């Protein structure tokens, strides 16, 4: 079974369109927390948890699990 994991994640604020990338620090198979506040020029106007993931601009790594007998 093959699964894709994001290694570099591109995110964009839904309100001010600030775009940034986040790299998985714990390796390609670690979880990546999204910022809870906008990092753009006016973070007070964007509210809590404004970011969405841009899947077309992310870098993915494939993981495959094999069962040996």
PDB file of C-alpha atoms in Angstrom:
ATOM      1  CA  UNK A   1       0.000   0.000   0.000  1.00  0.00           C
ATOM      2  CA  UNK A   2       1.430   3.373  -1.039  1.00  0.00           C
ATOM      3  CA  UNK A   3       0.709   6.586   0.891  1.00  0.00           C
ATOM      4  CA  UNK A   4       1.859  10.124   0.174  1.00  0.00           C
ATOM      5  CA  UNK A   5       3.138  12.362   2.968  1.00  0.00           C
ATOM      6  CA  UNK A   6       3.763  16.096   2.694  1.00  0.00           C
ATOM      7  CA  UNK A   7       7.391  17.071   3.226  1.00  0.00           C
ATOM      8  CA  UNK A   8       7.120  20.788   2.409  1.00  0.00           C
ATOM      9  CA  UNK A   9       3.689  22.374   2.864  1.00  0.00           C
ATOM     10  CA  UNK A  10       2.558  25.591   1.170  1.00  0.00           C
ATOM     11  CA  UNK A  11      -0.168  27.471   3.064  1.00  0.00           C
ATOM     12  CA  UNK A  12      -2.181  30.630   2.303  1.00  0.00           C
ATOM     13  CA  UNK A  13      -4.212  32.878   4.564  1.00  0.00           C
ATOM     14  CA  UNK A  14      -7.857  32.861   3.449  1.00  0.00           C
ATOM     15  CA  UNK A  15      -8.321  36.524   4.353  1.00  0.00           C
ATOM     16  CA  UNK A  16      -5.162  38.422   3.296  1.00  0.00           C
ATOM     17  CA  UNK A  17      -3.663  35.849   0.840  1.00  0.00           C
ATOM     18  CA  UNK A  18      -0.307  35.745   2.691  1.00  0.00           C
ATOM     19  CA  UNK A  19       1.521  32.647   1.399  1.00  0.00           C
ATOM     20  CA  UNK A  20       4.309  30.783   3.210  1.00  0.00           C
ATOM     21  CA  UNK A  21       5.893  27.324   3.285  1.00  0.00           C
ATOM     22  CA  UNK A  22       6.477  25.021   6.238  1.00  0.00           C
ATOM     23  CA  UNK A  23       8.969  22.161   6.288  1.00  0.00           C
ATOM     24  CA  UNK A  24       8.435  18.973   8.291  1.00  0.00           C
ATOM     25  CA  UNK A  25      11.167  19.263  10.940  1.00  0.00           C
ATOM     26  CA  UNK A  26      10.792  15.762  12.360  1.00  0.00           C
ATOM     27  CA  UNK A  27      11.490  14.135   9.000  1.00  0.00           C
ATOM     28  CA  UNK A  28       9.181  13.533   6.061  1.00  0.00           C
ATOM     29  CA  UNK A  29       6.770  11.341   8.042  1.00  0.00           C
ATOM     30  CA  UNK A  30       6.269  13.635  11.036  1.00  0.00           C
ATOM     31  CA  UNK A  31       3.177  15.752  11.607  1.00  0.00           C
ATOM     32  CA  UNK A  32       3.355  19.462  10.810  1.00  0.00           C
ATOM     33  CA  UNK A  33       1.356  21.929  12.934  1.00  0.00           C
ATOM     34  CA  UNK A  34      -0.162  24.873  11.062  1.00  0.00           C
ATOM     35  CA  UNK A  35       0.260  28.354  12.565  1.00  0.00           C
ATOM     36  CA  UNK A  36      -2.753  29.488  14.578  1.00  0.00           C
ATOM     37  CA  UNK A  37      -2.287  33.172  13.684  1.00  0.00           C
ATOM     38  CA  UNK A  38      -1.569  34.841  10.347  1.00  0.00           C
ATOM     39  CA  UNK A  39       2.047  35.846   9.795  1.00  0.00           C
ATOM     40  CA  UNK A  40       1.167  38.505   7.209  1.00  0.00           C
ATOM     41  CA  UNK A  41       1.324  42.301   7.527  1.00  0.00           C
ATOM     42  CA  UNK A  42      -1.923  42.685   9.593  1.00  0.00           C
ATOM     43  CA  UNK A  43      -2.410  39.507  11.652  1.00  0.00           C
ATOM     44  CA  UNK A  44      -5.118  41.068  13.865  1.00  0.00           C
ATOM     45  CA  UNK A  45      -7.510  41.377  10.902  1.00  0.00           C
ATOM     46  CA  UNK A  46      -7.242  37.742   9.821  1.00  0.00           C
ATOM     47  CA  UNK A  47      -8.599  36.055  12.954  1.00  0.00           C
ATOM     48  CA  UNK A  48      -7.697  32.638  14.387  1.00  0.00           C
ATOM     49  CA  UNK A  49      -6.596  29.691  12.216  1.00  0.00           C
ATOM     50  CA  UNK A  50      -6.820  31.453   8.831  1.00  0.00           C
ATOM     51  CA  UNK A  51      -4.498  29.192   6.833  1.00  0.00           C
ATOM     52  CA  UNK A  52      -5.442  26.615   4.220  1.00  0.00           C
ATOM     53  CA  UNK A  53      -3.111  24.115   2.515  1.00  0.00           C
ATOM     54  CA  UNK A  54      -2.226  24.605  -1.169  1.00  0.00           C
ATOM     55  CA  UNK A  55      -1.855  20.960  -2.185  1.00  0.00           C
ATOM     56  CA  UNK A  56      -0.646  21.733  -5.741  1.00  0.00           C
ATOM     57  CA  UNK A  57       2.361  23.636  -4.368  1.00  0.00           C
ATOM     58  CA  UNK A  58       3.356  21.087  -1.678  1.00  0.00           C
ATOM     59  CA  UNK A  59       6.187  18.563  -1.983  1.00  0.00           C
ATOM     60  CA  UNK A  60       5.209  14.971  -1.222  1.00  0.00           C
ATOM     61  CA  UNK A  61       7.165  11.816  -0.420  1.00  0.00           C
ATOM     62  CA  UNK A  62       5.689   8.372  -1.041  1.00  0.00           C
ATOM     63  CA  UNK A  63       5.703   5.749   1.709  1.00  0.00           C
ATOM     64  CA  UNK A  64       5.087   2.109   0.991  1.00  0.00           C
ATOM     65  CA  UNK A  65       4.402  -0.643   3.496  1.00  0.00           C
ATOM     66  CA  UNK A  66       5.452  -4.167   2.568  1.00  0.00           C
ATOM     67  CA  UNK A  67       4.514  -7.320   4.400  1.00  0.00           C
ATOM     68  CA  UNK A  68       7.181 -10.014   4.277  1.00  0.00           C
ATOM     69  CA  UNK A  69       6.384 -13.646   4.860  1.00  0.00           C
TER      70      UNK A  69
END
